[in-house]
CSV table of C-alpha atoms and ligand atoms in Angstrom, one decimal:
chain,number,residue,atom,x,y,z
B,114,MET,CA,117.8,78.9,85.5
B,115,TYR,CA,115.7,81.8,87.1
B,116,LEU,CA,112.2,80.7,86.6
B,117,ASP,CA,110.2,82.7,89.7
B,118,ASN,CA,109.7,86.4,88.3
B,119,ALA,CA,106.2,86.2,89.7
B,120,ALA,CA,107.6,86.7,93.5
B,121,THR,CA,110.9,89.3,92.4
B,122,SER,CA,112.6,89.9,89.5
B,123,PHE,CA,115.6,89.2,88.4
B,124,PRO,CA,117.9,89.9,87.2
B,125,LYS,CA,117.4,93.3,87.1
B,126,PRO,CA,118.5,96.0,84.1
B,127,GLU,CA,122.0,96.8,84.2
B,128,LYS,CA,121.3,100.5,84.6
B,129,VAL,CA,118.8,99.5,87.9
B,130,TYR,CA,122.6,97.8,89.3
B,131,GLU,CA,124.2,101.7,88.3
B,132,ALA,CA,121.3,103.4,90.1
B,133,VAL,CA,121.1,101.7,93.3
B,134,LEU,CA,125.0,101.9,93.1
B,135,HIS,CA,125.0,105.6,92.6
B,136,ALA,CA,122.5,106.5,95.4
B,137,MET,CA,124.5,104.8,97.5
B,138,ARG,CA,128.1,105.8,96.6
B,139,ASP,CA,127.5,109.0,95.3
B,140,VAL,CA,124.7,110.8,96.9
B,141,GLY,CA,124.1,109.3,100.6
B,142,ALA,CA,122.2,111.1,102.1
B,143,SER,CA,118.3,111.1,103.3
B,144,PRO,CA,115.6,112.8,100.9
B,145,GLY,CA,113.8,115.6,102.2
B,146,ARG,CA,116.0,116.2,105.2
B,147,GLY,CA,118.2,118.5,105.2
B,148,GLY,CA,119.1,121.4,103.8
B,149,TYR,CA,122.8,120.2,102.4
B,150,ARG,CA,123.5,119.4,98.5
B,151,CYS,CA,123.2,116.2,98.9
B,152,SER,CA,119.5,115.9,100.7
B,153,LEU,CA,118.3,117.9,98.2
B,154,GLU,CA,120.1,115.7,95.6
B,155,ALA,CA,118.5,112.3,96.9
B,156,GLY,CA,114.9,114.1,97.5
B,157,ARG,CA,115.3,115.1,93.4
B,158,ILE,CA,115.6,110.8,93.1
B,159,VAL,CA,113.1,110.3,94.6
B,160,TYR,CA,111.0,113.0,92.6
B,161,LYS,CA,112.0,111.8,89.7
B,162,ALA,CA,111.1,108.3,90.1
B,163,ARG,CA,107.1,109.3,91.5
B,164,GLU,CA,107.7,111.0,88.1
B,165,SER,CA,108.3,108.5,86.1
B,166,VAL,CA,105.6,106.2,88.1
B,167,ALA,CA,102.9,108.7,87.6
B,168,ASP,CA,103.4,108.8,84.3
B,169,PHE,CA,103.6,104.6,83.4
B,170,PHE,CA,100.7,104.7,85.0
B,171,SER,CA,98.4,107.8,83.6
B,172,ILE,CA,98.6,109.7,87.3
B,173,ARG,CA,97.7,113.0,86.6
B,174,ASP,CA,99.3,114.3,89.9
B,175,SER,CA,102.6,112.4,91.2
B,176,SER,CA,102.1,113.4,94.7
B,177,ARG,CA,99.4,110.8,95.4
B,178,VAL,CA,101.9,108.1,94.9
B,179,ILE,CA,103.3,107.2,98.1
B,180,PHE,CA,106.7,104.9,98.0
B,181,THR,CA,105.9,102.3,100.6
B,182,HIS,CA,108.7,99.1,100.7
B,183,ASN,CA,106.5,96.2,99.0
B,184,ALA,CA,103.1,95.3,97.5
B,185,THR,CA,102.1,94.3,101.3
B,186,GLY,CA,102.6,97.6,102.5
B,187,ALA,CA,100.3,99.6,99.8
B,188,LEU,CA,97.8,96.8,100.4
B,189,ASN,CA,97.9,97.1,104.5
B,190,LEU,CA,97.9,101.1,103.8
B,191,ALA,CA,95.1,101.0,101.8
B,192,LEU,CA,93.2,98.6,103.4
B,193,GLN,CA,93.7,99.7,107.2
B,194,GLY,CA,93.9,103.5,105.6
B,195,THR,CA,89.7,103.2,104.7
B,196,LEU,CA,87.9,100.8,106.4
B,197,VAL,CA,86.5,101.4,109.2
B,198,PRO,CA,83.9,99.1,111.1
B,199,GLY,CA,81.0,98.3,109.6
B,200,ASP,CA,81.6,99.0,106.1
B,201,HIS,CA,81.8,96.0,104.0
B,202,ALA,CA,84.1,94.9,101.6
B,203,ILE,CA,84.2,92.4,99.0
B,204,THR,CA,86.7,90.6,97.5
B,205,THR,CA,87.7,87.0,95.5
B,206,SER,CA,89.1,83.8,96.7
B,207,MET,CA,92.8,84.4,94.5
B,208,GLU,CA,93.5,86.8,96.4
B,209,HIS,CA,96.7,86.9,97.8
B,210,ASN,CA,97.5,87.0,101.9
B,211,SER,CA,98.8,90.2,101.6
B,212,LEU,CA,94.9,91.4,101.1
B,213,LEU,CA,93.5,88.9,102.6
B,214,ARG,CA,95.3,88.7,106.1
B,215,PRO,CA,94.7,92.8,106.8
B,216,LEU,CA,90.6,92.0,105.1
B,217,TYR,CA,90.7,89.4,108.1
B,218,ALA,CA,92.3,91.3,110.8
B,219,LEU,CA,89.8,94.2,109.8
B,220,ARG,CA,87.2,91.8,110.1
B,221,LYS,CA,87.8,91.8,113.8
B,222,LYS,CA,87.2,95.4,114.3
B,223,GLY,CA,83.7,95.2,112.9
B,224,LEU,CA,84.4,95.3,109.4
B,225,GLU,CA,81.6,92.9,106.9
B,226,LEU,CA,83.7,91.2,104.5
B,227,THR,CA,82.2,89.0,101.2
B,228,ILE,CA,85.3,86.5,99.8
B,229,ILE,CA,83.6,86.1,96.1
B,230,PRO,CA,84.3,82.2,95.1
B,231,VAL,CA,86.1,81.8,91.6
B,232,GLY,CA,85.4,79.1,89.4
B,233,SER,CA,88.4,76.4,88.9
B,234,ASP,CA,89.7,78.2,85.3
B,235,GLY,CA,90.1,81.1,88.2
B,236,VAL,CA,88.5,84.1,86.5
B,237,ILE,CA,86.5,86.2,88.3
B,238,ASN,CA,82.7,85.8,87.3
B,239,VAL,CA,81.7,89.6,87.8
B,240,GLU,CA,77.8,88.9,88.2
B,241,ASP,CA,78.7,87.1,91.7
B,242,ILE,CA,80.1,90.2,92.6
B,243,ARG,CA,77.1,92.3,91.8
B,244,ARG,CA,74.9,89.5,93.9
B,245,GLU,CA,77.0,90.7,96.5
B,246,LEU,CA,76.5,94.7,96.6
B,247,ARG,CA,74.8,95.5,99.6
B,248,ALA,CA,74.1,99.7,100.6
B,249,ASN,CA,77.3,99.9,102.9
B,250,THR,CA,79.3,98.5,100.6
B,251,ARG,CA,82.3,100.5,100.3
B,252,MET,CA,85.2,98.6,99.5
B,253,ILE,CA,86.1,96.3,96.3
B,254,ALA,CA,89.7,94.9,95.7
B,255,VAL,CA,91.1,92.6,93.3
B,256,SER,CA,93.8,91.6,91.7
B,257,HIS,CA,94.6,92.7,88.4
B,258,VAL,CA,96.3,88.7,87.3
B,259,SER,CA,95.8,85.9,90.1
B,260,ASN,CA,99.7,84.4,91.3
B,261,VAL,CA,98.9,81.3,90.7
B,262,CYS,CA,97.6,80.7,88.1
B,263,GLY,CA,97.7,84.3,85.0
B,264,ALA,CA,93.7,84.7,84.8
B,265,ILE,CA,93.5,88.7,84.0
B,266,GLN,CA,90.3,90.0,85.7
B,267,PRO,CA,88.2,91.8,84.1
B,268,ILE,CA,89.6,94.9,85.4
B,269,GLN,CA,87.5,97.4,82.8
B,270,GLU,CA,83.8,95.4,84.4
B,271,ILE,CA,85.0,95.0,88.0
B,272,SER,CA,85.1,99.3,88.2
B,273,GLU,CA,82.3,100.2,86.5
B,274,LEU,CA,80.7,97.4,89.2
B,275,CYS,CA,82.2,99.9,91.8
B,276,HIS,CA,81.2,103.7,89.9
B,277,ASN,CA,77.8,102.6,89.6
B,278,SER,CA,77.7,101.4,93.6
B,279,GLY,CA,79.8,103.8,94.5
B,280,ALA,CA,82.2,101.9,96.5
B,281,LEU,CA,86.1,102.2,96.2
B,282,PHE,CA,88.2,100.3,94.0
B,283,LEU,CA,91.4,98.8,95.1
B,284,VAL,CA,93.3,96.6,92.3
B,285,ASP,CA,96.3,94.6,93.4
B,286,ALA,CA,98.8,95.2,90.8
B,287,ALA,CA,101.5,93.3,92.1
B,288,GLN,CA,101.4,90.6,88.8
B,289,SER,CA,100.4,92.6,86.6
B,290,ALA,CA,102.4,95.7,86.5
B,291,GLY,CA,105.0,96.1,84.4
B,292,HIS,CA,103.4,93.2,82.1
B,293,VAL,CA,100.7,94.7,80.5
B,294,PRO,CA,99.7,98.7,80.8
B,295,ILE,CA,97.3,100.1,84.0
B,296,ASN,CA,95.7,103.4,83.0
B,297,VAL,CA,94.2,104.2,86.0
B,298,GLU,CA,92.5,107.3,84.5
B,299,LEU,CA,90.7,104.9,81.9
B,300,MET,CA,90.1,101.3,84.6
B,301,ALA,CA,89.1,104.7,86.9
B,302,ILE,CA,90.8,102.9,89.9
B,303,ASP,CA,90.6,104.8,93.3
B,304,LEU,CA,93.2,102.6,95.3
B,305,LEU,CA,96.4,100.3,92.6
B,306,ALA,CA,99.4,98.8,94.8
B,307,VAL,CA,102.3,97.6,93.5
B,308,PRO,CA,105.5,96.1,94.2
B,309,GLY,CA,108.5,97.5,93.0
B,310,HIS,CA,110.8,94.6,92.2
B,311,LYS,CA,108.6,92.6,90.6
B,312,GLY,CA,108.0,93.3,87.0
B,313,LEU,CA,109.0,96.7,87.4
B,314,LEU,CA,112.4,95.8,87.3
B,315,GLY,CA,113.4,97.6,89.9
B,316,PRO,CA,115.4,96.5,93.8
B,317,GLY,CA,113.9,94.2,96.7
B,318,GLY,CA,112.3,96.1,99.4
B,319,THR,CA,110.5,99.1,96.4
B,320,GLY,CA,106.3,99.2,96.1
B,321,PHE,CA,104.0,101.7,96.5
B,322,LEU,CA,100.5,102.9,96.0
B,323,TYR,CA,98.1,105.3,94.5
B,324,VAL,CA,95.6,107.1,96.2
B,325,ALA,CA,92.7,108.7,93.7
B,326,PRO,CA,92.6,112.6,94.9
B,327,HIS,CA,88.8,111.8,95.9
B,328,VAL,CA,90.0,108.7,98.6
B,329,ALA,CA,90.8,110.5,101.8
B,330,LEU,CA,93.4,108.2,103.7
B,331,LYS,CA,94.0,108.0,107.7
B,332,PRO,CA,98.0,107.0,108.4
B,333,VAL,CA,98.9,103.3,109.5
B,334,ILE,CA,102.2,105.0,110.9
B,335,GLN,CA,103.2,107.4,112.9
B,336,GLY,CA,106.6,109.8,112.7
B,337,GLY,CA,109.1,111.9,111.5
B,338,THR,CA,108.3,113.3,108.1
B,339,GLY,CA,110.7,116.0,107.7
B,340,THR,CA,108.2,118.4,108.1
B,341,ASN,CA,105.3,120.2,110.3
B,342,SER,CA,107.8,119.2,113.4
B,343,THR,CA,106.1,120.3,115.9
B,344,ALA,CA,102.5,118.7,115.2
B,345,GLU,CA,101.1,115.6,117.8
B,346,GLU,CA,99.4,114.4,114.9
B,347,GLN,CA,100.4,112.9,111.8
B,348,PRO,CA,100.8,115.3,108.7
B,349,LEU,CA,97.6,113.9,106.2
B,350,VAL,CA,99.3,115.5,103.4
B,351,VAL,CA,100.2,113.1,100.5
B,352,PRO,CA,102.8,111.5,100.5
B,353,ASP,CA,104.8,112.8,103.6
B,354,GLY,CA,102.0,112.0,105.8
B,355,PHE,CA,102.4,108.3,104.1
B,356,GLU,CA,106.1,108.1,104.0
B,357,THR,CA,107.0,108.0,107.2
B,358,GLY,CA,111.0,107.4,108.2
B,359,THR,CA,113.3,107.2,106.0
B,360,HIS,CA,113.1,106.9,102.1
B,361,ASN,CA,114.3,103.0,100.5
B,362,LEU,CA,117.0,106.0,98.2
B,363,PRO,CA,118.7,103.2,96.7
B,364,GLY,CA,115.4,101.1,95.9
B,365,ILE,CA,113.6,104.2,94.7
B,366,ALA,CA,116.6,105.2,92.5
B,367,GLY,CA,116.4,101.5,91.3
B,368,LEU,CA,112.7,101.7,90.7
B,369,GLN,CA,113.3,104.6,88.8
B,370,ALA,CA,115.7,103.5,86.3
B,371,GLY,CA,113.6,100.0,85.6
B,372,ILE,CA,110.8,101.7,85.1
B,373,GLU,CA,112.8,103.7,82.7
B,374,PHE,CA,114.0,100.6,80.4
B,375,ILE,CA,110.8,99.3,80.6
B,376,CYS,CA,109.6,102.4,78.5
B,377,GLU,CA,113.0,102.0,76.3
B,378,VAL,CA,112.4,98.6,75.7
B,379,GLY,CA,108.8,98.9,75.1
B,380,LEU,CA,105.7,97.3,77.7
B,381,SER,CA,104.1,95.0,74.7
B,382,ALA,CA,108.0,94.1,73.4
B,383,ILE,CA,107.7,92.5,76.8
B,384,HIS,CA,104.5,91.5,77.2
B,385,GLN,CA,104.3,89.6,73.9
B,386,ARG,CA,108.2,88.0,74.5
B,387,GLU,CA,106.4,86.9,78.5
B,388,ASN,CA,103.7,85.3,76.8
B,389,SER,CA,105.5,83.5,74.0
B,390,LEU,CA,108.2,81.9,76.6
B,391,LEU,CA,104.4,80.9,78.1
B,392,ILE,CA,103.0,79.2,75.3
B,393,GLN,CA,106.8,77.2,74.2
B,394,ALA,CA,106.7,76.1,78.0
B,395,GLU,CA,102.2,75.0,78.4
B,396,GLN,CA,103.1,73.1,74.6
B,397,ALA,CA,105.9,71.7,75.6
B,398,LEU,CA,104.3,70.4,78.5
B,399,ARG,CA,100.7,69.8,77.4
B,400,ASN,CA,103.0,66.7,75.9
B,401,ILE,CA,103.7,64.8,78.7
B,402,THR,CA,101.6,62.3,80.3
B,403,GLY,CA,99.4,63.5,83.4
B,404,VAL,CA,100.9,66.9,83.3
B,405,VAL,CA,97.4,69.3,83.7
B,406,ILE,CA,97.6,73.1,82.7
B,407,HIS,CA,95.5,75.4,85.6
B,408,GLY,CA,93.8,78.6,84.6
B,409,PRO,CA,92.3,79.7,82.0
B,410,ALA,CA,92.2,77.2,78.7
B,411,ASN,CA,92.8,80.5,76.5
B,412,SER,CA,96.7,81.4,76.6
B,413,SER,CA,95.3,85.6,75.3
B,414,MET,CA,93.6,85.4,79.4
B,415,ARG,CA,96.3,84.8,81.4
B,416,CYS,CA,100.0,86.5,81.9
B,417,SER,CA,102.7,86.6,83.9
B,418,VAL,CA,103.0,82.9,85.4
B,419,LEU,CA,101.6,79.3,84.5
B,420,SER,CA,100.7,76.6,86.8
B,421,PHE,CA,100.3,72.8,86.6
B,422,THR,CA,100.9,70.1,88.6
B,423,ALA,CA,102.2,66.1,87.0
B,424,SER,CA,99.9,64.0,88.1
B,425,GLY,CA,100.4,60.7,90.7
B,426,VAL,CA,103.7,64.1,91.4
B,427,ASP,CA,103.7,65.9,95.0
B,428,SER,CA,104.7,69.1,93.5
B,429,ALA,CA,107.1,70.7,96.0
B,430,LEU,CA,109.4,67.0,95.7
B,431,LEU,CA,109.3,68.3,91.6
B,432,ALA,CA,110.6,72.0,92.5
B,433,ALA,CA,113.6,70.3,94.8
B,434,GLU,CA,114.6,67.5,92.0
B,435,LEU,CA,114.8,70.6,89.7
B,436,ASP,CA,116.4,73.1,92.1
B,437,HIS,CA,118.8,70.1,92.6
B,438,GLY,CA,119.3,68.2,89.4
B,439,PHE,CA,118.8,71.0,87.3
B,440,ASP,CA,119.6,74.4,88.9
B,441,ILE,CA,116.2,75.6,88.1
B,442,ALA,CA,114.6,77.8,90.4
B,443,VAL,CA,110.6,77.7,90.5
B,444,ARG,CA,107.7,78.0,93.1
B,445,ALA,CA,105.5,75.0,94.2
B,446,GLY,CA,102.7,74.7,96.6
B,447,LEU,CA,100.3,77.4,97.4
B,448,HIS,CA,101.8,80.9,96.6
B,449,CYS,CA,100.5,82.1,99.9
B,450,ALA,CA,96.7,82.3,97.7
B,451,PRO,CA,95.4,79.1,99.5
B,452,LEU,CA,91.8,79.8,99.0
B,453,ALA,CA,92.5,80.2,95.4
B,454,HIS,CA,93.6,76.3,95.6
B,455,SER,CA,90.5,75.5,96.9
B,456,SER,CA,88.7,77.0,93.6
B,457,MET,CA,90.9,75.6,91.0
B,458,GLY,CA,91.0,72.2,92.6
B,459,THR,CA,94.8,72.2,93.4
B,460,ALA,CA,94.4,72.3,97.6
B,461,PRO,CA,96.5,71.3,99.1
B,462,GLY,CA,99.4,70.2,97.1
B,463,GLY,CA,99.0,73.5,95.2
B,464,THR,CA,100.5,73.3,92.2
B,465,LEU,CA,104.0,74.1,90.0
B,466,ARG,CA,104.6,78.0,88.9
B,467,LEU,CA,106.4,79.7,86.8
B,468,SER,CA,107.3,82.9,85.9
B,469,PRO,CA,109.4,83.7,83.1
B,470,GLY,CA,110.9,87.7,83.0
B,471,TRP,CA,112.1,89.6,79.6
B,472,PHE,CA,115.6,88.8,80.1
B,473,THR,CA,114.4,84.6,80.1
B,474,THR,CA,115.6,82.5,76.8
B,475,SER,CA,112.9,80.1,74.2
B,476,GLU,CA,116.4,77.8,75.1
B,477,GLU,CA,116.2,78.3,79.0
B,478,ILE,CA,112.2,77.0,78.1
B,479,ALA,CA,113.5,74.4,75.9
B,480,LEU,CA,116.2,72.6,78.6
B,481,PHE,CA,113.8,74.0,81.0
B,482,SER,CA,110.5,71.9,79.3
B,483,ASP,CA,113.4,68.6,79.1
B,484,ALA,CA,113.9,68.4,82.9
B,485,VAL,CA,110.3,68.1,83.7
B,486,VAL,CA,109.9,65.5,82.1
B,487,GLN,CA,113.4,63.9,83.1
B,488,CYS,CA,112.4,64.5,86.9
B,489,ILE,CA,108.8,63.1,86.3
B,490,ASP,CA,110.0,60.0,84.9
B,491,LYS,CA,112.4,59.7,88.0
B,492,ILE,CA,109.5,60.7,90.3
B,493,ARG,CA,107.8,57.6,89.1
B,494,ASN,CA,110.4,55.3,88.8
B,495,ILE,CA,110.8,55.8,92.7
B,496,ASP,CA,106.9,55.0,93.4
B,497,ASN,CA,106.9,52.1,91.1
B,498,ASN,CA,109.4,50.7,91.9
B,499,SER,CA,108.8,51.8,95.8
M,142,PLP,C1,99.1,88.7,93.7
M,142,PLP,C2,100.0,89.5,94.6
M,142,PLP,N1,99.4,90.3,96.0
M,142,PLP,C3,101.1,90.8,97.0
M,142,PLP,C4,101.6,90.5,96.5
M,142,PLP,C5,103.0,90.9,97.4
M,142,PLP,O1,103.6,91.4,97.0
M,142,PLP,P1,104.9,92.1,97.9
M,142,PLP,O2,105.4,90.7,98.5
M,142,PLP,O3,105.3,92.9,96.7
M,142,PLP,O4,104.7,92.3,99.2
M,142,PLP,C6,102.6,88.8,95.7
M,142,PLP,C7,103.7,88.7,95.8
M,142,PLP,O5,104.0,87.6,95.5
M,142,PLP,C8,101.3,88.8,94.7
M,142,PLP,O6,101.9,88.0,93.8
């Protein structure tokens, strides 16, 4: 039973597998690298995917969508491509290392960095950000939904704060894209980093960065773009100058099929199903002695993931018992967000996190809950007898 869709979604819709195979078996060529028919067909697949992404996120100009290999690539491009020494950036303690580590690296080169501590419910207090604004604040960078506890952050208020202060707004949508609606126009998002392989149901090795038209981006990787070959400098044209090297054509084809599947099923149907599975799990877990659910108390302020600890039980051991005894895949530990656990009071051991997906059933959640009871009993009995 796979309950780690926050890491990467599995299984994928059938049409995603078909699209990947079609790109590999029937098309084969590299897009934008030849004038022959199969290269042109590959180019059409990439164009169609870019248009689908743009439609899904209400992006007016699809050329502002830059394909990357994951959310990490998109975040690195957004941060390294805009911030310079002397700039000030604000982020929070709820962030993933994919956002924090590039910021730490930039800090070594002269970036001023403020990390806002977040309370134990994992929800950002917008006033805490407002207090830290400076004349040179160039960016506010936050995740839309916490990958540790599922807290949905007050994106709209943070966006207003950004625009009133002239800072760029970077949103890490790793745990929200494909789960809740994102409209870059209404939310006034300047930079949106998205993995293709999580909620969008595409294959591994896919993702993208949306860059608003007024944002000047510097490329962070130099190389071939298939055009402008005599220029010594990397072209600044979006998306070509930023998609250097061979595209992941099968991945991009699969991503397009994933988005198509979501549109067929309906984003709100997906959100409702995932939420009802999380509520079912939460209710069962709350009946177990010593279990604490972390994050916002109100389930309507949470999505995608549920994190818990059980008193006297090591989360990593519990995850291993669930895997070996019941073939259940869940993630234990710090989930690449160490500061979030300091805020939530779950450091150093972290939490056990489950993240159901569209294909998870209510029966599976019931089996999972029973298995947790048995594993916790087993671990506590071993400890009592030793
Ligand atoms: C909040 C958050 N940001 C960024 C990432 C990195 O995503 P990717 O694995 O696509 O690079 C993750 C992955 O789990 C995440 O949860």
